[in-house]
Coordinates of C-alpha atoms and ligand atoms in Angstrom, one line a residue:
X1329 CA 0.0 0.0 0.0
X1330 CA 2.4 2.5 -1.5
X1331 CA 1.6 6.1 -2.5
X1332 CA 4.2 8.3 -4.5
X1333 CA 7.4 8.5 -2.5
X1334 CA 7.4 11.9 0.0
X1335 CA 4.0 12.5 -1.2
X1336 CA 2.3 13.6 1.8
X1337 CA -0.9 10.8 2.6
X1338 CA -4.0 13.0 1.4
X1339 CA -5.6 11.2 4.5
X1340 CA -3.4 14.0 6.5
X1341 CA -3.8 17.0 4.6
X1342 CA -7.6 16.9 6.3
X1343 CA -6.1 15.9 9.6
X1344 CA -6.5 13.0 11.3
X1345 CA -6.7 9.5 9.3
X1346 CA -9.5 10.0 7.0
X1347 CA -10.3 8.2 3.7
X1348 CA -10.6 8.1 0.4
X1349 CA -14.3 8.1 1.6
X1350 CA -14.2 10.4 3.7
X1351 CA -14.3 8.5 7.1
X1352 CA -12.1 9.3 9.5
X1353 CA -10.8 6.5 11.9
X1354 CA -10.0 6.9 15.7
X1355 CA -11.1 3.4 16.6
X1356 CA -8.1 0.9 17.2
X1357 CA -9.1 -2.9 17.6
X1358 CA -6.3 -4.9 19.2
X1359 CA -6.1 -8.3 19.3
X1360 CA -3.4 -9.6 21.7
X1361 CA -3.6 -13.1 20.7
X1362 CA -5.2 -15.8 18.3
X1363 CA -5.6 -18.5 21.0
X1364 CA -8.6 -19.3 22.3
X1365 CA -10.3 -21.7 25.1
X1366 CA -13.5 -22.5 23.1
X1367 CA -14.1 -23.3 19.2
X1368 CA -17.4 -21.3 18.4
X1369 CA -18.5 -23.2 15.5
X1370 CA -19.1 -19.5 13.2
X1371 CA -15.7 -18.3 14.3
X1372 CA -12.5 -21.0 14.2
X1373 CA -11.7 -24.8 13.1
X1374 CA -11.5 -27.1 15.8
X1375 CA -7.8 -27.9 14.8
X1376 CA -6.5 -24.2 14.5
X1377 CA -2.8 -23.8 14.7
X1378 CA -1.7 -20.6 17.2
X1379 CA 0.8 -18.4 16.9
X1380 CA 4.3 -19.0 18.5
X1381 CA 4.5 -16.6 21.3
X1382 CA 7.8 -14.5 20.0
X1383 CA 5.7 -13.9 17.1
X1384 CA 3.2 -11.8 19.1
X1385 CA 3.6 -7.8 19.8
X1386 CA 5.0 -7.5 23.3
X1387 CA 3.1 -4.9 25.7
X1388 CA 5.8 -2.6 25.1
X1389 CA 5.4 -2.8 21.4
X1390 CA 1.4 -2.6 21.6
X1391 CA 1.6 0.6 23.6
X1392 CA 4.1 1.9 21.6
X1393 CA 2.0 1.1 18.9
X1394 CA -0.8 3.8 20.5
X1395 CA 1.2 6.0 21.8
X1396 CA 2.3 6.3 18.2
X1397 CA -0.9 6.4 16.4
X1398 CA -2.5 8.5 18.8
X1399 CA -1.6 12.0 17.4
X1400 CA -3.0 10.8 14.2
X1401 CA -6.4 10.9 16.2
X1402 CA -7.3 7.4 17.3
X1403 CA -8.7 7.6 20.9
X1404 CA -10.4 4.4 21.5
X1405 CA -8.8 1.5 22.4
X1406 CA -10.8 -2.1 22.1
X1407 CA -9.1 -5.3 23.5
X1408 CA -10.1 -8.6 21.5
X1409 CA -8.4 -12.3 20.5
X1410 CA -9.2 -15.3 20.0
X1411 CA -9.3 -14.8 23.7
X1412 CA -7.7 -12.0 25.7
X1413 CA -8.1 -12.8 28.9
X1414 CA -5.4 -16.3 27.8
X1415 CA -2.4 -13.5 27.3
X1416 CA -0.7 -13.9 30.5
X1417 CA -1.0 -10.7 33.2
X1418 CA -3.4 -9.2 30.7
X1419 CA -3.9 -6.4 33.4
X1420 CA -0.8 -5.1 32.9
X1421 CA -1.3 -4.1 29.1
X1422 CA -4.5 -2.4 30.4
X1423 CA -2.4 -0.6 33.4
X1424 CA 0.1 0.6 30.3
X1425 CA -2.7 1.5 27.5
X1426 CA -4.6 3.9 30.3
X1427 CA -1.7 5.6 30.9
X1428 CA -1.7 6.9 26.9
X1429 CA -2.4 10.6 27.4
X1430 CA -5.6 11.0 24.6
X1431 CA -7.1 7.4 25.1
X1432 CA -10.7 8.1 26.2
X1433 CA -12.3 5.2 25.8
X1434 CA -10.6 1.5 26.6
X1435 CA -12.6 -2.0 26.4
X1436 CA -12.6 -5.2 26.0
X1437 CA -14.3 -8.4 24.4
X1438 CA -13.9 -11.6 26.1
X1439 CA -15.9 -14.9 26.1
X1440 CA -16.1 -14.8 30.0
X1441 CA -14.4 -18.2 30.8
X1442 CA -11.8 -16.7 33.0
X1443 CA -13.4 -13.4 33.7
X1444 CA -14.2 -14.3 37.1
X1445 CA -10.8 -14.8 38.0
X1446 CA -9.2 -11.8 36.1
X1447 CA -12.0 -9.1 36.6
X1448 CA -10.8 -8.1 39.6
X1449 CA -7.1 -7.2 38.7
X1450 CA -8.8 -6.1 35.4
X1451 CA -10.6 -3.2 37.4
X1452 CA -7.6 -2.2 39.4
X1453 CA -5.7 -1.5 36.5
X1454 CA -8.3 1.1 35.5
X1455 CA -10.9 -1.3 32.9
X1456 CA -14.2 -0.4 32.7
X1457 CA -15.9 -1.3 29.7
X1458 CA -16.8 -4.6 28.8
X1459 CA -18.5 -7.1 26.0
X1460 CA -19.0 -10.5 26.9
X1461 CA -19.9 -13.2 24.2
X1462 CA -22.7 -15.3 25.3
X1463 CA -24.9 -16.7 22.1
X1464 CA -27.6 -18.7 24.4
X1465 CA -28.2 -19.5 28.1
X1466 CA -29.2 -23.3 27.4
X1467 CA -26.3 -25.7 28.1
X1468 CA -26.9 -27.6 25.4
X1469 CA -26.8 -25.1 22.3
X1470 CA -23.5 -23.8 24.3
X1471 CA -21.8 -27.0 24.0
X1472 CA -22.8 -27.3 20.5
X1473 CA -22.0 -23.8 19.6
X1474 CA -18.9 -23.4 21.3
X1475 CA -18.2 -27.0 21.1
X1476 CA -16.8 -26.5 24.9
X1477 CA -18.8 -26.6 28.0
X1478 CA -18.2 -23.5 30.2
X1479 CA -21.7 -21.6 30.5
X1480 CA -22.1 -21.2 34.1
X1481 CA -18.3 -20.1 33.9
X1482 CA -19.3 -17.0 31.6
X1483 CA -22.7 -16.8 34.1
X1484 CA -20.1 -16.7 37.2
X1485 CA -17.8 -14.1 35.3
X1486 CA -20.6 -11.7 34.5
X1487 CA -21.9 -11.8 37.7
X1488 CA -18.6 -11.0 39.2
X1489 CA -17.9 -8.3 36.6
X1490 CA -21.1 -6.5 37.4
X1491 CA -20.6 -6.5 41.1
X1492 CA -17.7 -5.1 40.7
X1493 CA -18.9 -1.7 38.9
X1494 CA -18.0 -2.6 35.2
X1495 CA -20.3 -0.5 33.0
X1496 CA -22.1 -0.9 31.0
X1497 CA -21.1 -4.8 30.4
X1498 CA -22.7 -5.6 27.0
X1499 CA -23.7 -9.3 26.0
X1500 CA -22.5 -10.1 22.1
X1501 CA -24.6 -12.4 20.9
X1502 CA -24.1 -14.2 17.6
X1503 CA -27.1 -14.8 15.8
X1504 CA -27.5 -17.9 13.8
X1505 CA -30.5 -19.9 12.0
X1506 CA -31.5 -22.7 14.4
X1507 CA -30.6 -21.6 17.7
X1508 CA -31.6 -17.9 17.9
X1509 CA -35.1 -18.8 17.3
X1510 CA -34.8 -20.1 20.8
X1511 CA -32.1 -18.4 22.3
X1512 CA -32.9 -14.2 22.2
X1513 CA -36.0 -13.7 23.8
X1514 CA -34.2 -15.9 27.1
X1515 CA -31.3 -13.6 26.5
X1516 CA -33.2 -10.0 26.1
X1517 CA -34.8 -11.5 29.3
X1518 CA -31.7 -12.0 31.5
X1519 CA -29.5 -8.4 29.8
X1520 CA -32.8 -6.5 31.1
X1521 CA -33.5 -8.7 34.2
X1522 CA -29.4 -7.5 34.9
X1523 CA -28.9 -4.4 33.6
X1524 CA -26.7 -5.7 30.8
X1525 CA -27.3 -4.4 27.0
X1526 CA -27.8 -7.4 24.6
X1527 CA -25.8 -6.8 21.2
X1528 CA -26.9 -9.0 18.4
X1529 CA -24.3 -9.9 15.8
X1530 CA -25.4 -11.2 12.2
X1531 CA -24.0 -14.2 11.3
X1532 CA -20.7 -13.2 8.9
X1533 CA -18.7 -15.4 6.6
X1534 CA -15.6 -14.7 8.9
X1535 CA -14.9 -18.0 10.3
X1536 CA -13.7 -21.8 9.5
X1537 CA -17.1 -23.1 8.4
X1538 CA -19.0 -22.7 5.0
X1539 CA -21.0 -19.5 5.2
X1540 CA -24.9 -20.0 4.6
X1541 CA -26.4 -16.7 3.9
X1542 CA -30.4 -18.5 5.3
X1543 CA -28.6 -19.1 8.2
X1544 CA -28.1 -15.5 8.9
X1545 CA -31.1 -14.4 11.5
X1546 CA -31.4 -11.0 10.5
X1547 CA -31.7 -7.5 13.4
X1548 CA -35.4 -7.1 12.1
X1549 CA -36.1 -11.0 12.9
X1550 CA -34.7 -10.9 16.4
X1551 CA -35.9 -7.5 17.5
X1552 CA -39.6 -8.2 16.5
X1553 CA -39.3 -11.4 18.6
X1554 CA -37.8 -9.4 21.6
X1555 CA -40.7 -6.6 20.9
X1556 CA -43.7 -9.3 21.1
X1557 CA -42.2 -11.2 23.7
X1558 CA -40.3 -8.8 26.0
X1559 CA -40.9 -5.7 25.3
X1560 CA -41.8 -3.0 22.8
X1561 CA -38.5 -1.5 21.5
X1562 CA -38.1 2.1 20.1
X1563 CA -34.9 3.2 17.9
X1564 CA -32.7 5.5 19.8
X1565 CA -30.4 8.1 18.5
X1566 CA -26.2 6.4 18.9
X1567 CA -23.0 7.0 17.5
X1568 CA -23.6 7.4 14.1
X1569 CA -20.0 5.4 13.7
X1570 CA -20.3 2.7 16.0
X1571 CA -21.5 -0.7 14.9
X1572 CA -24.3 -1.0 16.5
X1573 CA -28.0 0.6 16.1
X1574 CA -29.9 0.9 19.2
X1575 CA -33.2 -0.1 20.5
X1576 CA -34.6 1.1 23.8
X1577 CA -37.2 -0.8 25.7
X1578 CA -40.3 1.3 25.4
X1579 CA -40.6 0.8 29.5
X1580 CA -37.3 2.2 30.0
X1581 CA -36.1 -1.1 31.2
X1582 CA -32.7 -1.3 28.9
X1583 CA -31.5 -1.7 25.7
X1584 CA -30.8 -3.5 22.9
X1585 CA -28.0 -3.2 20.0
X1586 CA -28.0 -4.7 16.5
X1587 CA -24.8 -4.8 14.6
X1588 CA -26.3 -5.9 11.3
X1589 CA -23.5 -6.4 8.9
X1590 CA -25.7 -8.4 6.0
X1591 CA -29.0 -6.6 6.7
X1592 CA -28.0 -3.4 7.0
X1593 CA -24.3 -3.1 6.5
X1594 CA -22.9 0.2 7.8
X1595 CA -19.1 0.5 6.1
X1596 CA -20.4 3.9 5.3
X1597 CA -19.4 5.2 9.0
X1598 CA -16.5 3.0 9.4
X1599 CA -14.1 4.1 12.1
X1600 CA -12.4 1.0 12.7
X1601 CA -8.7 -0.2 12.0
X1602 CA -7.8 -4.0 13.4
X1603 CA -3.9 -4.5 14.6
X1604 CA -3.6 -8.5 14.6
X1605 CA -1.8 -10.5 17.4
X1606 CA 1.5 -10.7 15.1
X1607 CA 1.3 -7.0 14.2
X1608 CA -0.3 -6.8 10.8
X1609 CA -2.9 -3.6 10.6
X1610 CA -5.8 -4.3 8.6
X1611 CA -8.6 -1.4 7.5
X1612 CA -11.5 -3.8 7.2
X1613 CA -12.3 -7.3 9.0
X1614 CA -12.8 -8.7 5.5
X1615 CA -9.8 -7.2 4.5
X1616 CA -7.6 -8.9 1.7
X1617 CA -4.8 -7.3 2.2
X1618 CA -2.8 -6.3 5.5
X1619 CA 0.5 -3.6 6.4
X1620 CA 3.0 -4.9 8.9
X1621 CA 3.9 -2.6 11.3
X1622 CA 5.9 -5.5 13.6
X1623 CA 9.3 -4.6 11.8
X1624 CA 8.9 -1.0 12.3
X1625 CA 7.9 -1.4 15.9
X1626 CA 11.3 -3.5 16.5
X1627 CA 13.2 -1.3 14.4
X1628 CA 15.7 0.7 16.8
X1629 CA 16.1 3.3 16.7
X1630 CA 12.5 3.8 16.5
X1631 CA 10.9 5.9 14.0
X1632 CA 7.3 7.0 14.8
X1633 CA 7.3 8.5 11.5
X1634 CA 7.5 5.6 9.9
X1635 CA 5.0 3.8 11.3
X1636 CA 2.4 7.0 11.3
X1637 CA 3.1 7.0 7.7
X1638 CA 2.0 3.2 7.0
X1639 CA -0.8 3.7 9.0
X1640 CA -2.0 6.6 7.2
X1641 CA -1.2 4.6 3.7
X1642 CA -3.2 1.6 5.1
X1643 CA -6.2 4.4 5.7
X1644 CA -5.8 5.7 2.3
X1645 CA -6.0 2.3 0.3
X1646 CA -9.0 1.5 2.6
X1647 CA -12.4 0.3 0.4
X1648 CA -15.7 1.7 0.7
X1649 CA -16.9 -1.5 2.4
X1650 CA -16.8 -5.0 2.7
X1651 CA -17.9 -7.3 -0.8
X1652 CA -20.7 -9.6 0.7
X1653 CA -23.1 -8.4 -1.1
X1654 CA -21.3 -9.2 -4.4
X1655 CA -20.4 -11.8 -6.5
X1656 CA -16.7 -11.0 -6.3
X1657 CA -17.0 -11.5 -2.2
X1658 CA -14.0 -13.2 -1.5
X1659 CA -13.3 -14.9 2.3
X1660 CA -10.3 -13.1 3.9
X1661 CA -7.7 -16.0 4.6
X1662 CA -7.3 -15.5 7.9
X1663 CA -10.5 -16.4 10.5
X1664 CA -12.4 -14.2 13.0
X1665 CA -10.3 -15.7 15.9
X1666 CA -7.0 -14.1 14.4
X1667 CA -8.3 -11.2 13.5
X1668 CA -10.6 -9.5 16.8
X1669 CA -13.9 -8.7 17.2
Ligands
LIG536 S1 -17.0 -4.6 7.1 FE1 -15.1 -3.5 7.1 S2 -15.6 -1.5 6.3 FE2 -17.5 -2.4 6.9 S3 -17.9 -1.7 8.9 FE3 -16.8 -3.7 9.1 S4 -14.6 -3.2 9.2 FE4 -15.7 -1.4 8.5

């Protein structure tokens, strides 16, 4: 992703990292490793081959990383995998990245199996947001989802997350043909019973398995279920650039968030760059191509320059979206669980 050498990244001239398009991106995803303790069925193979561990960005090198790109306007900060909470002393990366003068916003995604364990240090080191995935609440469909047990681990780590003042705590919840039916209304039930915002996430062709677009339970599908069943839900006005569009009960009683990438795809108002475990940026989750700012990031002596300018290159060559929609949709290589939520 070249542009004429010492030409200055158009992307700059307008401040900040904007886009061919016009977006302007101050959302950093960072996944701190591909590893993972379950094998959601949508998201990775069962036999997945993980990443040695000198190939992954050390702390040092992921805060670098932000304190680098930070001047060039990104200000939030999301944590993701495979599963975070495996990289050993996790806390400590959150201790460092709250510590990056111009962060505002830090979070992070986990699947909950060791959250009730780590929460606590988590907090200390100055975490607040988090999104948990949980697709259902019956045993069963977990273990055949996730092909794993572990639900009332996820329960325990919620509960313990919630008690100790993490807010909001948001429940990602993948929607697919054959469970959902059964499994959002019991879900919508338990967010609002616990003061926890359900998020549901169309089905994408990210992961291992063969993509079937009827198996994709569209937003409209699960919030008119939630709405007879629950509650009536009214949009509400949200961040025009995050993911998800928002639903409130029409009691009060909570929320609800759709992040409908098939239905209602929203690459319009993307703000979001992705920094894999191994140090490869990426401008889109389907992405097909990727910069690799690991060399830079060793290089000594260090040259922020250099890696400010890659980053704003990787902005530039950016699409307008991702391809599902058309015939000449091609899978990304890699699979959700090296990539990051
Ligand atoms: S699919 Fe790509 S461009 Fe579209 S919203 Fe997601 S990351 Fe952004």
């Amino acid at each position: 992703m070249r542009t004429a050498a010492g030409e200055q990244t158009p992307g700059m001239i307008r401040g900040g990292l904007v886009d061919r398009f016009g977006r302007r991106h101050n959302n950093l995803r960072i996944s701190v490793t591909d590893r993972c303790n379950l094998r959601c069925i949508y998201c990775m193979p069962e036999e997945a081959l993980f990443l040695p561990r000198e190939e992954l960005l050390t702390f040092e090198e992921i805060t670098r990383f932000v304190q680098t790109v930070q001047p060039l306007g990104i200000n939030k900060i999301r944590l993701t995998g495979g599963e975070p909470l495996l990289r050993k002393d996790l806390h400590k990366l959150v201790h460092m990245l709250v510590q990056v003068p111009g962060i505002e916003d830090l979070s992070l995604t986990t699947n909950g199996l060791l959250l009730a364990q780590q929460a606590p240090r988590l907090y200390e080191a100055g975490l607040r947001r988090l999104n948990v995935s949980l697709d259902t609440l019956d045993p069963q469909h977990f273990r055949q989802l996730a092909r794993r047990e572990g639900l009332e681990q996820v329960l325990a780590g919620i509960e313990v997350a919630r008690r100790l003042g993490f807010s909001p705590i948001k429940i990602n919840m993948v929607a697919l043909r054959g469970y959902a039916e059964k499994d959002v209304v019991p879900l919508a039930r338990f967010c609002r019973h616990n003061g926890l915002e359900l998020r549901i996430i169309e089905y994408m062709p990210i992961g291992a398995d063969q993509w079937e677009r009827d198996k994709v339970v569209t937003a409209d599908e699960c919030l008119q279920w939630i709405g007879e069943q629950v509650c009536p839900l009214q949009p509400v006005a949200s961040d025009p650039t995050a993911p998800a569009q928002e639903y409130a009960y029409s009691d009060g009683q909570g929320r609800v968030g759709v992040i409908a990438s098939i239905s209602r795809p929203f690459c319009h108002s993307c703000n979001r760059l992705r920094l894999t475990a191994e140090g490869k940026l990426r401008y889109c989750l389907f992405a097909l191509e990727e910069s690799d700012v690991k060399p830079l990031l060793r290089r000594q002596p260090f040259d922020s320059q250099a890696v400010q300018e890659l980053v704003r290159q990787t902005v530039w060559a950016k699409w307008d979206g991702h391809q599902i929609h058309s015939a000449q949709f091609v899978k990304p290589q890699r699979t959700m669980h090296a990539i990051g939520g």
